[in-house]
Coordinates of C-alpha atoms and ligand atoms in Angstrom, one line a residue:
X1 CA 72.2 -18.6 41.5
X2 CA 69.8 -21.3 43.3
X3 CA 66.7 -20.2 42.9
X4 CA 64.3 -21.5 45.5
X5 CA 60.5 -21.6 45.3
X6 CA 57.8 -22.0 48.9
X7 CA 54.2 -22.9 47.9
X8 CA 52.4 -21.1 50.6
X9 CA 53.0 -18.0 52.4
X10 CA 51.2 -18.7 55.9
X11 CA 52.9 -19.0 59.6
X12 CA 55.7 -21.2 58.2
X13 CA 56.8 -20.3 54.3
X14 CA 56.4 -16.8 54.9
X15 CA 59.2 -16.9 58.2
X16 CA 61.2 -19.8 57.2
X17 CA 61.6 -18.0 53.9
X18 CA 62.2 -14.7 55.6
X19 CA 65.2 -16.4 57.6
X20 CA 66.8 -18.2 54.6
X21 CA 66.5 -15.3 52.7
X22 CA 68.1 -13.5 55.2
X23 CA 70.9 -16.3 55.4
X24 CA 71.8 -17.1 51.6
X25 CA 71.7 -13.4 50.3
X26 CA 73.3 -15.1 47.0
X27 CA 69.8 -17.2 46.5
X28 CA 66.7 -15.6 45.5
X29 CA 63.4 -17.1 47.4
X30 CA 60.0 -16.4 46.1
X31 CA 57.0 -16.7 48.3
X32 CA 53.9 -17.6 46.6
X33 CA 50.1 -18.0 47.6
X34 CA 47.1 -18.4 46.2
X35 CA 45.8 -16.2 48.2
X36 CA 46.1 -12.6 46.9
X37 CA 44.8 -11.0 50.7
X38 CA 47.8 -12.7 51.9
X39 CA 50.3 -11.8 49.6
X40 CA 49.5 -8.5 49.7
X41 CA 49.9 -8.3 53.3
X42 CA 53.6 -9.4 52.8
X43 CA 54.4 -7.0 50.6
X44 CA 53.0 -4.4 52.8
X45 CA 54.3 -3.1 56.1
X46 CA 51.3 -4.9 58.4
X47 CA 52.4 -8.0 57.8
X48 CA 49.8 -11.0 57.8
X49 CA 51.0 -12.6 60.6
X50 CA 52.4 -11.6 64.4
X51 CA 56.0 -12.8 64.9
X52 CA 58.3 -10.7 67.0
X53 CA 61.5 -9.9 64.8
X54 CA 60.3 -10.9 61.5
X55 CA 59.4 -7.4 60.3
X56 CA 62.9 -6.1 60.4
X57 CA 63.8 -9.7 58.4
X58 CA 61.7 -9.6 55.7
X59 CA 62.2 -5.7 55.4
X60 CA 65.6 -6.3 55.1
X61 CA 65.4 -8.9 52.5
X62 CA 62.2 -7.7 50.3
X63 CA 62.8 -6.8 46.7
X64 CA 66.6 -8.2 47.5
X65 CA 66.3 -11.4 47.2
X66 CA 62.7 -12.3 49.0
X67 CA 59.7 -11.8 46.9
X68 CA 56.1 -12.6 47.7
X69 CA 53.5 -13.5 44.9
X70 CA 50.6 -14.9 43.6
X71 CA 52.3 -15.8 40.6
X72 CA 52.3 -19.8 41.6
X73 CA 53.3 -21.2 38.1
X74 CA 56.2 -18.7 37.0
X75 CA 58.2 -19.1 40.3
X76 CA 57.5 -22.8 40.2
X77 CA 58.9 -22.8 36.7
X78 CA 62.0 -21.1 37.7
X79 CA 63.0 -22.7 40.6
X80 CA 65.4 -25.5 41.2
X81 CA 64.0 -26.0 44.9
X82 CA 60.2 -26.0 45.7
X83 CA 59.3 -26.0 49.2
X84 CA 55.7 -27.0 49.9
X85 CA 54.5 -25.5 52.8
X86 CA 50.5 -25.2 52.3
X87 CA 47.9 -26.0 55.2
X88 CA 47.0 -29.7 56.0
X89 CA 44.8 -29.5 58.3
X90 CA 42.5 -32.4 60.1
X91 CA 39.8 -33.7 57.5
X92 CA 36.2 -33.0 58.5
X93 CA 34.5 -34.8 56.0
X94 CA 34.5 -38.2 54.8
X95 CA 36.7 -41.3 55.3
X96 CA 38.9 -40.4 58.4
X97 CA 36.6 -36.9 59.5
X98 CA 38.0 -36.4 62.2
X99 CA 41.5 -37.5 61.9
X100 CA 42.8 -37.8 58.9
X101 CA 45.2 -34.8 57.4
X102 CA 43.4 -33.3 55.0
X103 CA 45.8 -33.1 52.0
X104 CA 43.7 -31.4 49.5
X105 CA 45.7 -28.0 49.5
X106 CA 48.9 -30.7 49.5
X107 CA 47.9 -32.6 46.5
X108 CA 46.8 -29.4 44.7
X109 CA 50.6 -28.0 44.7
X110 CA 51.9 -31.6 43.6
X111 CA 49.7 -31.3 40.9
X112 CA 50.4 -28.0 39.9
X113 CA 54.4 -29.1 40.1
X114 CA 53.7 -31.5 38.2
X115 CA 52.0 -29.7 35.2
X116 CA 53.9 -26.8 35.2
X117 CA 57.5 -28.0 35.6
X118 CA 59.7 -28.4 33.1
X119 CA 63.5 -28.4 34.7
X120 CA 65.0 -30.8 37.1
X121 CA 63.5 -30.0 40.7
X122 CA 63.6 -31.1 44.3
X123 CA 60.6 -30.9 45.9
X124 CA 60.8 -30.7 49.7
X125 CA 57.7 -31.4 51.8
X126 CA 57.6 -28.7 54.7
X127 CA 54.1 -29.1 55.5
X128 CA 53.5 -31.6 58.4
X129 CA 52.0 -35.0 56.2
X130 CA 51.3 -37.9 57.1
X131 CA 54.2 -40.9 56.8
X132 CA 54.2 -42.2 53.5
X133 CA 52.6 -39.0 52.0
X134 CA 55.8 -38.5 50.2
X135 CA 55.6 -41.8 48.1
X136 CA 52.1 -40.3 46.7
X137 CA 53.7 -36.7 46.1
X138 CA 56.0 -39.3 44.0
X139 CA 53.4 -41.0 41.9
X140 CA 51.9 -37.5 40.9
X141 CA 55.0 -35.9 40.0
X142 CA 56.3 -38.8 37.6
X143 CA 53.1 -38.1 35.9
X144 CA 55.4 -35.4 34.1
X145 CA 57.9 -37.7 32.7
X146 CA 60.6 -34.8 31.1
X147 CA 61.4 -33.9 34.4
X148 CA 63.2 -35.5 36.9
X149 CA 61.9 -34.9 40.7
X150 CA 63.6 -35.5 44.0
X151 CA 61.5 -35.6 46.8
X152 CA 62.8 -34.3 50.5
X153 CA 61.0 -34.6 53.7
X154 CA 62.2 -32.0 55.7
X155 CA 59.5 -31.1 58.5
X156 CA 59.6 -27.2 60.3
X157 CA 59.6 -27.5 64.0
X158 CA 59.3 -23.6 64.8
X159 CA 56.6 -22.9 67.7
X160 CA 54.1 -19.8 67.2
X161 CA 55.8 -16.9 68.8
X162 CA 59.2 -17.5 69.0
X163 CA 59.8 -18.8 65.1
X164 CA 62.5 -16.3 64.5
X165 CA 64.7 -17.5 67.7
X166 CA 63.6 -21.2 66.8
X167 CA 64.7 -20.3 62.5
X168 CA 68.0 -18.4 63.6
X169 CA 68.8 -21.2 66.4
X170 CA 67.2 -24.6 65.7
X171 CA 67.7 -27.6 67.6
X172 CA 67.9 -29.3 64.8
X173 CA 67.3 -29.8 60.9
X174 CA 65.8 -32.8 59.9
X175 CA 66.3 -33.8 55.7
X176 CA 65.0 -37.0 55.6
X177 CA 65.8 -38.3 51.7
X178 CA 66.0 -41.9 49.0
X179 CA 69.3 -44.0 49.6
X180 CA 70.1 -43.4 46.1
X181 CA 73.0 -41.2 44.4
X182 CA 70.3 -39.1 43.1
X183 CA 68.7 -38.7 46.0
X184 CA 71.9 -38.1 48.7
X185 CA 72.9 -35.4 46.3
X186 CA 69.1 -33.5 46.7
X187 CA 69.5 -34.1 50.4
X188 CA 73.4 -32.1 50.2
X189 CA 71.7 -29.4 48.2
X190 CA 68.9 -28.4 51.0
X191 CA 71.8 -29.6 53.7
X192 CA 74.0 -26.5 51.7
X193 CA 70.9 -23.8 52.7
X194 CA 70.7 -24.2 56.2
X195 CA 75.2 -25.3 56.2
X196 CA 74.7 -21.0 55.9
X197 CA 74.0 -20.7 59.5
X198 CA 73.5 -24.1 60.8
X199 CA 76.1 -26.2 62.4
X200 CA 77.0 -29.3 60.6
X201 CA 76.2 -31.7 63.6
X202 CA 72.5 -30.1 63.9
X203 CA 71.7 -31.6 60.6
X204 CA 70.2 -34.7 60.4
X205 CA 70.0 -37.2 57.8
X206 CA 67.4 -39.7 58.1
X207 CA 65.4 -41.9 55.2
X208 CA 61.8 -40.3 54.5
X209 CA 59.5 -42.4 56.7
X210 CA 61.7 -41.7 59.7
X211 CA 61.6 -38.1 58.9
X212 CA 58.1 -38.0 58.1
X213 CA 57.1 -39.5 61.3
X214 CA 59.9 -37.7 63.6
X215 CA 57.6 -34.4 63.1
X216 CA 54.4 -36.2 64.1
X217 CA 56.3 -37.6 67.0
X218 CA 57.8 -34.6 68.2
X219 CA 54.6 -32.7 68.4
X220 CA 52.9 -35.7 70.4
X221 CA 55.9 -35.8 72.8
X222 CA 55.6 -32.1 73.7
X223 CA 51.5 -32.5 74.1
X224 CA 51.8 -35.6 75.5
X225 CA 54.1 -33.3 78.5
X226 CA 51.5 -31.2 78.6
X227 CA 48.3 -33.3 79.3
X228 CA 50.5 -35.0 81.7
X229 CA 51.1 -32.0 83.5
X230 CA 47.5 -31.0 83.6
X231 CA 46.6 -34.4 84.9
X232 CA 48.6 -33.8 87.7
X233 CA 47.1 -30.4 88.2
X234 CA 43.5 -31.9 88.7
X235 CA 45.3 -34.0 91.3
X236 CA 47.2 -31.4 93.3
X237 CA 43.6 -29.4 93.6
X238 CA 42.0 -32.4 94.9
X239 CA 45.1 -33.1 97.4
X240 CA 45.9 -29.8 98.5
X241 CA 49.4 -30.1 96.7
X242 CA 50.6 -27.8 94.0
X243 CA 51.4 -28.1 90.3
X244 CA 54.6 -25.6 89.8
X245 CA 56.3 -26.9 92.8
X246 CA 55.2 -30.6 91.7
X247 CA 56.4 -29.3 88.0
X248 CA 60.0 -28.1 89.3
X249 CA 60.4 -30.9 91.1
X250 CA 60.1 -33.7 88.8
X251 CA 61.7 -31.1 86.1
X252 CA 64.9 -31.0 88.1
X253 CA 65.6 -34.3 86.7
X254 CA 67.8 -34.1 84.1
X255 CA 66.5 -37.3 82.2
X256 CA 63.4 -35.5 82.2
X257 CA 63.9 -31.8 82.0
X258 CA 62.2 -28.7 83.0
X259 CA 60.1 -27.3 80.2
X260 CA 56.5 -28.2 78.9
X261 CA 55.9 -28.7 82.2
X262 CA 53.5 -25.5 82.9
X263 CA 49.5 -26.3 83.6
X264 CA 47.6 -24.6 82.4
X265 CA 43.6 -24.3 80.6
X266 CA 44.9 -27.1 78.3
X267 CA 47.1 -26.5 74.7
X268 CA 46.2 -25.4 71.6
X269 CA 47.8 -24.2 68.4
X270 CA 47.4 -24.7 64.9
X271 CA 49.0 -28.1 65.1
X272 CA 49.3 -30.2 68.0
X273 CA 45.9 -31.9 68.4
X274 CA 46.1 -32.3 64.5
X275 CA 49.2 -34.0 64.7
X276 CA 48.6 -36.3 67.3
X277 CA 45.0 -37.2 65.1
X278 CA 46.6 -37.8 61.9
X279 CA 49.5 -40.0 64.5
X280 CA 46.2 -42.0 65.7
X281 CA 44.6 -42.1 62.1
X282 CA 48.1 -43.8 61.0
X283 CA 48.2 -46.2 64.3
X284 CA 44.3 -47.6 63.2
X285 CA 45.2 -47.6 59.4
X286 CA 47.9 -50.1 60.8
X287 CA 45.4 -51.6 63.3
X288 CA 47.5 -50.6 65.9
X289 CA 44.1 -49.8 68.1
X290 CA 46.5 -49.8 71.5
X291 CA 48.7 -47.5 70.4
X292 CA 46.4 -45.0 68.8
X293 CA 44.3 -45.1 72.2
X294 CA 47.5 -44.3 74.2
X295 CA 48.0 -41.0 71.8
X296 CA 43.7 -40.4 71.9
X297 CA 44.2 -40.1 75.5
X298 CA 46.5 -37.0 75.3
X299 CA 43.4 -35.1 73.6
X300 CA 41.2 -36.5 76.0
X301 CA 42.7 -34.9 78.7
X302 CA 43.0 -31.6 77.1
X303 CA 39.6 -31.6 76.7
X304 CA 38.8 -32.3 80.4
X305 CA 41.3 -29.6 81.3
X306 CA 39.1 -27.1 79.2
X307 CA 36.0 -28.5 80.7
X308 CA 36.8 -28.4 84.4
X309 CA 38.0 -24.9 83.7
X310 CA 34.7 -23.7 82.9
X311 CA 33.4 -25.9 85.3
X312 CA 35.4 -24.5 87.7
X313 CA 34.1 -20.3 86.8
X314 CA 30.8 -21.6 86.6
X315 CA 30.5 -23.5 89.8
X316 CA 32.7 -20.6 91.9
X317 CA 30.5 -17.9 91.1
X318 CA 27.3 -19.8 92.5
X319 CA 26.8 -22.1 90.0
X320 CA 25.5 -20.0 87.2
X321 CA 27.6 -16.8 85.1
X322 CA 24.2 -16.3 83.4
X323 CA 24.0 -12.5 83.1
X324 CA 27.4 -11.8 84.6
X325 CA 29.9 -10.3 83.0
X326 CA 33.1 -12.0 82.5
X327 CA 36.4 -10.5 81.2
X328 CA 38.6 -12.5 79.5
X329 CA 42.0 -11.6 78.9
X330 CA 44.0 -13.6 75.9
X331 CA 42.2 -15.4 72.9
X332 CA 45.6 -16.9 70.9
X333 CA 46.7 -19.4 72.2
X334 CA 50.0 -18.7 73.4
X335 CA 51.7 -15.2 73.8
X336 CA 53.4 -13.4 71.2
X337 CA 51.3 -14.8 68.3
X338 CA 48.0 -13.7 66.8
X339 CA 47.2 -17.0 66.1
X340 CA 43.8 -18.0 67.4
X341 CA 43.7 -21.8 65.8
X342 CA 42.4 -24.4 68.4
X343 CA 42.9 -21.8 71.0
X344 CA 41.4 -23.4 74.1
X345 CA 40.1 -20.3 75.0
X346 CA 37.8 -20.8 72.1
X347 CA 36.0 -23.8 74.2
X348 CA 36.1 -21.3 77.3
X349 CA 34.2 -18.6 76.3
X350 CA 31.7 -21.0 74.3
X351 CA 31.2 -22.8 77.3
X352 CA 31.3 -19.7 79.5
X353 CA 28.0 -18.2 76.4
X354 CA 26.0 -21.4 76.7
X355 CA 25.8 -20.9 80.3
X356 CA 24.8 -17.1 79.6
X357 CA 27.3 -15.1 80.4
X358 CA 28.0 -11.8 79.2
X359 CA 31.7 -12.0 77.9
X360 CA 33.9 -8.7 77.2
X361 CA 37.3 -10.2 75.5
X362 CA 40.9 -8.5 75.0
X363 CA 43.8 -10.3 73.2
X364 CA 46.8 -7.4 72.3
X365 CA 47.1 -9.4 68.6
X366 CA 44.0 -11.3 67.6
X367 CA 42.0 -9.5 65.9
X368 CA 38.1 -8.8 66.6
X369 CA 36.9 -10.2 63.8
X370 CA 38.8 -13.5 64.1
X371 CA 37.9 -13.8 67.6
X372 CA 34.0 -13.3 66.7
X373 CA 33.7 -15.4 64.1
X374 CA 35.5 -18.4 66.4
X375 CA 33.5 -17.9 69.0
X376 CA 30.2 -18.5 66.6
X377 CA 32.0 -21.3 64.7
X378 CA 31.1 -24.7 64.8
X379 CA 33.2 -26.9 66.5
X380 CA 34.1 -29.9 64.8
X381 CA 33.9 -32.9 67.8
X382 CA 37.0 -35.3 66.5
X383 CA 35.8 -38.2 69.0
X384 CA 32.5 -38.2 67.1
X385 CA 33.5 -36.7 63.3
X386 CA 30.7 -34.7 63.8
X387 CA 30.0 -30.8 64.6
X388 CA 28.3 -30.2 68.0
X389 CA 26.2 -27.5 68.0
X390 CA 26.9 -24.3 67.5
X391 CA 26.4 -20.9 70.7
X392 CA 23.1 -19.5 69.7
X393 CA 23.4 -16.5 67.9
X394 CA 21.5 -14.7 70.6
X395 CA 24.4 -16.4 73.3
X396 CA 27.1 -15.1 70.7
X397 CA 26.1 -11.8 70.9
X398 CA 26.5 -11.0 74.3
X399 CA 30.5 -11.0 73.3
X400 CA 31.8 -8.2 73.0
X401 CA 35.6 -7.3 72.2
X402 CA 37.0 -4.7 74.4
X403 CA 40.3 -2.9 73.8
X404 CA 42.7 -3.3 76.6
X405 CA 42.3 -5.2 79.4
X406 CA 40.9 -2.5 82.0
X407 CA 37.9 -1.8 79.4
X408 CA 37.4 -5.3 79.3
X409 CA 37.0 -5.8 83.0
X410 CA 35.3 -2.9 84.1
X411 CA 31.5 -3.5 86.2
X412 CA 32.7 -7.6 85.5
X413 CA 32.1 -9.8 88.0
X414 CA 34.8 -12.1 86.7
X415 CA 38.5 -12.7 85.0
X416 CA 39.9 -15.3 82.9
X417 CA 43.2 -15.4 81.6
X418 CA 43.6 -17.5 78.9
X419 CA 46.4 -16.8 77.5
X420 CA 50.1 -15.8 79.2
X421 CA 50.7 -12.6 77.5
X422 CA 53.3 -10.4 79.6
X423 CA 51.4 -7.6 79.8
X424 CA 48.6 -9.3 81.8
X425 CA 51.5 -9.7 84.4
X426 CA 51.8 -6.4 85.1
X427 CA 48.8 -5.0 84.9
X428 CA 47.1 -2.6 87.8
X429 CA 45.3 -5.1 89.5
X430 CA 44.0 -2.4 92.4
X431 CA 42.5 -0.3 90.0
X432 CA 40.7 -3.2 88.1
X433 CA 39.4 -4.3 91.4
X434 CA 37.8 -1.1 92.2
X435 CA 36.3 -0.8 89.0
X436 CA 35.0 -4.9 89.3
X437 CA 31.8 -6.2 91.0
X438 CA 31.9 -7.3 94.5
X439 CA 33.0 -10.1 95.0
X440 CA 35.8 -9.9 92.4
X441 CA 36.8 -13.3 90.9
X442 CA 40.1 -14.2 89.0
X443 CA 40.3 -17.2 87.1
X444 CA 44.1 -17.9 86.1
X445 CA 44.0 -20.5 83.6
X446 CA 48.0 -20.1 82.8
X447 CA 49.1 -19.5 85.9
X448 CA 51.2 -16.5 85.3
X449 CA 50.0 -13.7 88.3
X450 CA 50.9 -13.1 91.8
X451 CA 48.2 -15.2 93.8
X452 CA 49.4 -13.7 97.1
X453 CA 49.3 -10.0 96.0
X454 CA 46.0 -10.5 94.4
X455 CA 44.3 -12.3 97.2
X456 CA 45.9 -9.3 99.3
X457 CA 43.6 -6.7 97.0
X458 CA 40.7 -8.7 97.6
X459 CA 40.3 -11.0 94.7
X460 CA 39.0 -14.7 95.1
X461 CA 41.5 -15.9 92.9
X462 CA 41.3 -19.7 91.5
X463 CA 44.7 -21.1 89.7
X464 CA 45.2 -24.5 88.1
X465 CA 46.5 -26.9 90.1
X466 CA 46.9 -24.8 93.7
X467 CA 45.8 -24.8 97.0
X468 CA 42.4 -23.1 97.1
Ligands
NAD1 P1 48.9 -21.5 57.0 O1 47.4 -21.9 56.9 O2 49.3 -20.3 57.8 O3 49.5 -21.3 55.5 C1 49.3 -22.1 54.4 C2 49.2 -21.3 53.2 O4 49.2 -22.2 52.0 C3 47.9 -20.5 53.1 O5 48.2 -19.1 53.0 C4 47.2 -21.0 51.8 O6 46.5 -20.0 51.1 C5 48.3 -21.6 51.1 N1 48.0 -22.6 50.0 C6 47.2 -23.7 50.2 N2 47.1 -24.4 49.0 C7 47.9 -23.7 48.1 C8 48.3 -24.0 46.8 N3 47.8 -25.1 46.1 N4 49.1 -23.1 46.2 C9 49.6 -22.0 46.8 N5 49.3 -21.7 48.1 C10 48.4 -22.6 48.8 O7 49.6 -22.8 57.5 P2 50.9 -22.9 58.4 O8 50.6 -22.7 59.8 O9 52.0 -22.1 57.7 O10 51.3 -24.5 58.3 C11 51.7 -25.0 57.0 C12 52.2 -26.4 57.3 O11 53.3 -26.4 58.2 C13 51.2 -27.3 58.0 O12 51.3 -28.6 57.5 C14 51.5 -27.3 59.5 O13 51.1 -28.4 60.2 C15 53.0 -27.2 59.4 N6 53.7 -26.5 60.5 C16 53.1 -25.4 61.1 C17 53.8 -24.7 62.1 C18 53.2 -23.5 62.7 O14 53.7 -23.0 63.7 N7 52.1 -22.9 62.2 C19 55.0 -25.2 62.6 C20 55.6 -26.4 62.0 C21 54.9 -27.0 61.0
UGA2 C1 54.2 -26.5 68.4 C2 55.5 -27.1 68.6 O1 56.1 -26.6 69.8 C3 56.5 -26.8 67.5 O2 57.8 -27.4 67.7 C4 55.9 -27.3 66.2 O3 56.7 -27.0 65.1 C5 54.5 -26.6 66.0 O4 53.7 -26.9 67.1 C6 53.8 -27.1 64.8 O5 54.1 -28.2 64.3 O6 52.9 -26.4 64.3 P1 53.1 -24.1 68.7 O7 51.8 -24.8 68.7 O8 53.3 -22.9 67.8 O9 54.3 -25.1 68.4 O10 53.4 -23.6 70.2 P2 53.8 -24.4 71.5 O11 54.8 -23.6 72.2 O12 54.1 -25.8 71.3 O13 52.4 -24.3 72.4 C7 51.3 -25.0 72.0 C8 50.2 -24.8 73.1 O14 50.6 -25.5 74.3 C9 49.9 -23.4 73.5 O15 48.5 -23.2 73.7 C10 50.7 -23.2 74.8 O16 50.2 -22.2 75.6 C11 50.5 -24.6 75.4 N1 51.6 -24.9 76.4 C12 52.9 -25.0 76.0 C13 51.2 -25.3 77.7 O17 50.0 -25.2 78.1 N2 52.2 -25.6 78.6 C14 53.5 -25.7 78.3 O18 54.3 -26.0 79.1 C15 53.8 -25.4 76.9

């Protein structure tokens, strides 16, 4: 029986695991964490993450042949595949604050590989690293001479929201692996998991730089659509010309395709602006100052789109929100995910307190105490590896988290939408109007309601990138 082993039980080990448990019921997959919360949570039935159809998985699979632990070193020990899948997230202090991955957490499970192993294993990176962070995952594990390691890159491309679909269905798998015997047998192993339910000419082979750096690429491709996108949108409200038709039209073309291609209050997520800084940290370690200035440019524009959002509220409603109430409906930062990482509605409402609003926020997954402590968090300014400062505590508490949207937006004199959750679709617009301040503003920073219908109820409703 393969025995398979994923250090970290967060957004990616805990589904990815779920699904290959689900796919090679003849394997046994142990999850393991060091944190206990966490575990816990996946061994209970409120899971520690929101991800439509991975209940039913891991229910399925737990105590079969999926188990969640904190138990790092015993599962290590057994397993003949170790998956390492722990956070590496964007270094805020010392050389390369700003950039740099922070691969702490990363080294730490090398390390621990390393001293606890004492079987033949291949070790397969998961987590996004940098390129060439597989050849120091090497030096550390032939610290522990008895064993012999083979190292896999094999990066997870699942979005937030839809990683079931994205497990079940990927466009690809990507093993990047050494040319040697060795090493082309380790990459047939892992190829054998996903051969379960993967077709053979979705997995690709590639060496380990190429792999390494196809997932950093990948990610600044799709936000690199995105802040081009939004460019255009600050365009089309300056020209009278708008986004979604702009969008579909240059969509239609095949070569260039229709989808991250939806304006909106700019992206966010867990990894996107991480990815493209540890890209840019790379391109200066290589002195490649053009190219990393190219990628930089992506994150400056998601900034601005942030900024001439709340620009945008703040100047509509006669240039000052101080004392107003403003709903805001979403926190993640997509739909269908809890996730509240980078969420740009994070900058909104930060912006929205310093200019002394009163703010009354609904998400239908993030929870309250997430969203309050991110809106008093520090943020971290990666231009200047420095924190700006912080909301005033006395700013910060006039947020308030309201339970559903019409609670939220009762006696406000404002809406944002920050984040495209369905249900803020189909909402009853007439009865929040009636129950708003006069006049009633809507703010649609995703672009997901019926302008027409809402201007018809009497909302002065503002959309990225349309006519006025
Ligand atoms: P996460 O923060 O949700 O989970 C990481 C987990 O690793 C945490 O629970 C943490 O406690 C655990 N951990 C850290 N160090 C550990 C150690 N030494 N031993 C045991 N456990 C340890 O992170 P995530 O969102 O799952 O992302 C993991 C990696 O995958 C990152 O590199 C990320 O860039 C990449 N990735 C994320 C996504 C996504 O949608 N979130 C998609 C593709 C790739
Ligand atoms: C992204 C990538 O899509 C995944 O392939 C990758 O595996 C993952 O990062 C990762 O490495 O962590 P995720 O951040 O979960 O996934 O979600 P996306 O669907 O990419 O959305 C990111 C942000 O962009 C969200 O805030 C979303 O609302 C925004 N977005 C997306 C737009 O504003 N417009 C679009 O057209 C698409």
């Amino acid at each position: 029986m393969v025995k398979i082993c994923c250090i970290g039980a967060g957004y990616v080990g805990g589904p990815t695991m779920a699904v290959i448990a689900l796919k090679c019921p003849e394997m046994q997959v142990a999850v393991v964490d060091i944190s206990a919360t966490r575990i816990k949570a996946w061994n209970s039935d409120r899971l520690p993450i929101y991800e439509p159809g991975l209940y039913e998985i891991v229910k399925e699979c737990r105590g079969r042949n999926l188990f969640f632990s904190t138990d790092v070193e015993k599962h290590i020990l057994d397993a003949d595949i170790i998956f390492v899948s722990v956070n590496t997230p964007t270094k805020v202090t010392g050389r390369g604050a700003g950039k740099a991955a922070d691969l702490t957490y990363w080294e730490s499970a090398a390390r621990m590989i390393a001293g606890v192993s004492k079987s033949d294993k291949i070790v397969v990176e998961k987590s996004t690293v940098p390129v060439k962070a597989a050849a120091t995952m090497e030096k550390i594990l032939t610290h522990n001479s008895k064993v012999n390691f083979r190292i896999l890159s094999n990066p997870e491309f699942l979005a937030e929201g839809t990683a079931i679909k994205d497990l079940l269905n990927p466009d690809r798998i990507l093993i990047g692996g050494k040319e040697s015997p060795e090493d082309q047998k380790a990459v047939r192993a892992l190829k054998d998991v996903y051969a379960h339910w993967v077709a053979d000419d979705k997995i690709l082979t590639t060496s380990l730089w190429s792999a390494e750096l196809a997932k950093l690429a990948a990610n600044a491709f799709l936000a690199q659509r995105i802040s081009s996108v939004n460019a255009m949108s600050a365009l089309c409200e300056a020209t009278g010309a708008d986004v979604s038709e702009v969008a579909h039209a240059v969509g239609k073309d095949t070569r260039i395709g229709c989808k991250f291609l939806h304006a909106g209050v700019g992206f966010g997520g867990a990894s996107l602006q991480k990815d493209i800084l540890n890209l840019v940290y790379i391109c200066e370690c290589y002195e490649l100052a053009e190219v990393a200035n190219y990628w930089k440019q992506v994150i400056k524009i998601n900034d601005y789109q942030k900024s001439r959002f709340v620009n945008r509220v703040v100047s509509s409603m006669f240039n000052t929100v101080s004392e107003k109430k403003v709903a805001v409906f979403g926190f993640a930062s997509k739909k269908d995910t809890g996730d509240t990482r980078e969420s740009p509605a994070i900058d909104v409402c930060q912006g929205l307190l310093r200019d002394n609003a009163i703010l009354s926020i609904y998400d239908p997954q993030a929870t309250d105490t997430q969203i309050l402590e991110d809106i008093s968090s520090r943020k971290f300014s990666w231009d200047h590896a420095t924190y700006l400062k912080p909301v005033s505590p006395m700013a910060v508490n006039k947020a308030v988290v309201a339970q559903d949207a019409y609670a939220a937006s009762l006696n406000a004199h404002g809406i944002c939408i920050l984040t495209d959750w369905e249900e803020f679709e189909c909402l009853d617009y007439q009865r929040i109007y009636d129950n708003m301040q006069k006049p009633a503003f809507l703010f649609d920073g995703r672009n997901i309601v019926d302008v027409e219908k809402l201007r018809q109820i009497g909302f002065i409703v503002y959309s990225i990138g349309k006519p006025l």
